[in-house]
PDB file of C-alpha atoms in Angstrom:
ATOM      1  CA  ARG A   1     114.404  26.823  63.338  1.00 89.00           C
ATOM      2  CA  PRO A   2     117.705  28.786  62.936  1.00 93.00           C
ATOM      3  CA  LEU A   3     119.258  30.201  66.247  1.00 94.00           C
ATOM      4  CA  ASN A   4     119.088  33.906  67.036  1.00 95.00           C
ATOM      5  CA  LYS A   5     122.461  35.751  67.515  1.00 96.00           C
ATOM      6  CA  PHE A   6     122.545  35.233  71.533  1.00 94.00           C
ATOM      7  CA  MET A   7     121.827  31.341  71.259  1.00 94.00           C
ATOM      8  CA  LEU A   8     124.535  31.256  68.660  1.00 96.00           C
ATOM      9  CA  PHE A   9     127.003  32.896  71.206  1.00 94.00           C
ATOM     10  CA  ARG A  10     125.545  30.634  74.266  1.00 93.00           C
ATOM     11  CA  GLN A  11     126.088  27.673  71.989  1.00 92.00           C
ATOM     12  CA  GLU A  12     129.440  28.272  71.428  1.00 92.00           C
ATOM     13  CA  MET A  13     130.813  29.928  74.452  1.00 91.00           C
ATOM     14  CA  TYR A  14     128.846  27.715  77.145  1.00 88.00           C
ATOM     15  CA  PRO A  15     131.749  24.863  76.903  1.00 89.00           C
ATOM     16  CA  LYS A  16     134.709  27.353  77.129  1.00 90.00           C
ATOM     17  CA  PHE A  17     133.010  28.836  80.068  1.00 88.00           C
ATOM     18  CA  ILE A  18     132.680  25.230  81.738  1.00 88.00           C
ATOM     19  CA  LYS A  19     136.467  24.589  81.065  1.00 89.00           C
ATOM     20  CA  GLU A  20     137.369  27.947  82.381  1.00 87.00           C
ATOM     21  CA  THR A  21     135.219  28.175  85.216  1.00 86.00           C
ATOM     22  CA  LYS A  22     134.642  24.676  86.443  1.00 85.00           C
ATOM     23  CA  VAL A  23     130.944  25.368  87.058  1.00 82.00           C
ATOM     24  CA  TYR A  24     128.522  23.065  85.845  1.00 84.00           C
ATOM     25  CA  ASP A  25     125.419  24.414  87.508  1.00 86.00           C
ATOM     26  CA  HIS A  26     123.435  25.738  84.330  1.00 87.00           C
ATOM     27  CA  ARG A  27     121.886  28.429  86.302  1.00 90.00           C
ATOM     28  CA  GLN A  28     125.297  30.016  87.226  1.00 90.00           C
ATOM     29  CA  LEU A  29     126.877  29.224  83.724  1.00 89.00           C
ATOM     30  CA  SER A  30     123.745  31.047  82.367  1.00 89.00           C
ATOM     31  CA  ARG A  31     124.256  34.293  84.510  1.00 91.00           C
ATOM     32  CA  ILE A  32     127.992  34.128  83.250  1.00 90.00           C
ATOM     33  CA  VAL A  33     127.262  33.830  79.273  1.00 91.00           C
ATOM     34  CA  ALA A  34     124.624  36.579  79.885  1.00 93.00           C
ATOM     35  CA  GLY A  35     127.045  39.025  81.382  1.00 94.00           C
ATOM     36  CA  ALA A  36     129.760  38.196  78.612  1.00 94.00           C
ATOM     37  CA  TRP A  37     127.151  38.991  75.973  1.00 95.00           C
ATOM     38  CA  SER A  38     126.468  42.170  77.435  1.00 95.00           C
ATOM     39  CA  ALA A  39     130.332  42.848  77.745  1.00 96.00           C
ATOM     40  CA  LEU A  40     130.687  42.278  74.054  1.00 94.00           C
ATOM     41  CA  GLY A  41     128.948  45.522  73.414  1.00 93.00           C
ATOM     42  CA  ILE A  42     127.069  46.378  70.162  1.00 94.00           C
ATOM     43  CA  GLU A  43     130.125  45.621  68.154  1.00 94.00           C
ATOM     44  CA  GLY A  44     130.812  42.403  69.429  1.00 94.00           C
ATOM     45  CA  GLN A  45     127.285  41.609  69.304  1.00 96.00           C
ATOM     46  CA  LYS A  46     127.197  42.530  65.529  1.00 97.00           C
ATOM     47  CA  VAL A  47     129.542  39.394  64.534  1.00 96.00           C
ATOM     48  CA  TRP A  48     127.000  37.017  65.978  1.00 96.00           C
ATOM     49  CA  ALA A  49     124.143  38.954  64.557  1.00 97.00           C
ATOM     50  CA  ASP A  50     125.738  38.660  61.251  1.00 97.00           C
ATOM     51  CA  ARG A  51     126.150  34.697  61.831  1.00 96.00           C
ATOM     52  CA  ALA A  52     122.586  34.540  62.662  1.00 97.00           C
ATOM     53  CA  ASP A  53     121.365  36.299  59.459  1.00 97.00           C
ATOM     54  CA  ALA A  54     123.595  33.944  57.529  1.00 97.00           C
ATOM     55  CA  LEU A  55     121.905  31.145  59.110  1.00 96.00           C
ATOM     56  CA  GLN A  56     118.301  32.778  58.901  1.00 96.00           C
ATOM     57  CA  ARG A  57     119.040  33.294  54.843  1.00 96.00           C
ATOM     58  CA  GLU A  58     120.552  29.645  54.701  1.00 96.00           C
ATOM     59  CA  HIS A  59     117.438  28.309  56.382  1.00 96.00           C
ATOM     60  CA  GLN A  60     115.348  30.505  54.440  1.00 95.00           C
ATOM     61  CA  LEU A  61     116.758  28.850  50.882  1.00 95.00           C
ATOM     62  CA  LEU A  62     116.486  25.052  52.380  1.00 95.00           C
ATOM     63  CA  TYR A  63     113.170  25.538  53.445  1.00 94.00           C
ATOM     64  CA  PRO A  64     111.311  28.383  51.439  1.00 92.00           C
ATOM     65  CA  ASP A  65     107.656  27.268  52.849  1.00 91.00           C
ATOM     66  CA  TYR A  66     108.997  27.578  56.500  1.00 91.00           C
ATOM     67  CA  THR A  67     106.368  29.409  58.876  1.00 89.00           C
ATOM     68  CA  PHE A  68     106.920  29.577  62.505  1.00 88.00           C
ATOM     69  CA  LYS A  69     103.741  28.436  64.320  1.00 88.00           C
ATOM     70  CA  PRO A  70     103.793  28.290  67.933  1.00 86.00           C
ATOM     71  CA  ARG A  71     101.368  25.871  69.789  1.00 84.00           C
ATOM     72  CA  PRO A  72      99.377  27.096  72.458  1.00 85.00           C
ATOM     73  CA  LYS A  73     100.274  26.189  75.721  1.00 81.00           C
ATOM     74  CA  GLY A  74      97.589  23.781  76.302  1.00 74.00           C
ATOM     75  CA  ASP A  75      98.666  21.799  73.308  1.00 62.00           C
ATOM     76  CA  LYS A  76     101.163  20.075  74.995  1.00 61.00           C
ATOM     77  CA  GLN A  77      98.700  18.813  77.475  1.00 62.00           C
ATOM     78  CA  LYS A  78      96.174  17.880  75.474  1.00 61.00           C
ATOM     79  CA  ARG A  79      98.483  15.520  73.364  1.00 58.00           C
ATOM     80  CA  LYS A  80      99.292  13.514  76.279  1.00 57.00           C
TER      81      LYS A  80
END
């Protein structure tokens, strides 16, 4: 399943923020990345939305019959 616009942003920016901030706690890094995402504004986020749309189209071409079917929460425990 292709990543959404925020997850693409987070995937690319996470290593950069680790280098810049020297923070390794994922909770703090997630807050930093979320703040940077909000600071981008609509125009900045549009770049990531376009990339996510391109990935979505590519995924659709590669897997035309794919449909997302989330499992109910209880399924995970039943399989164990």
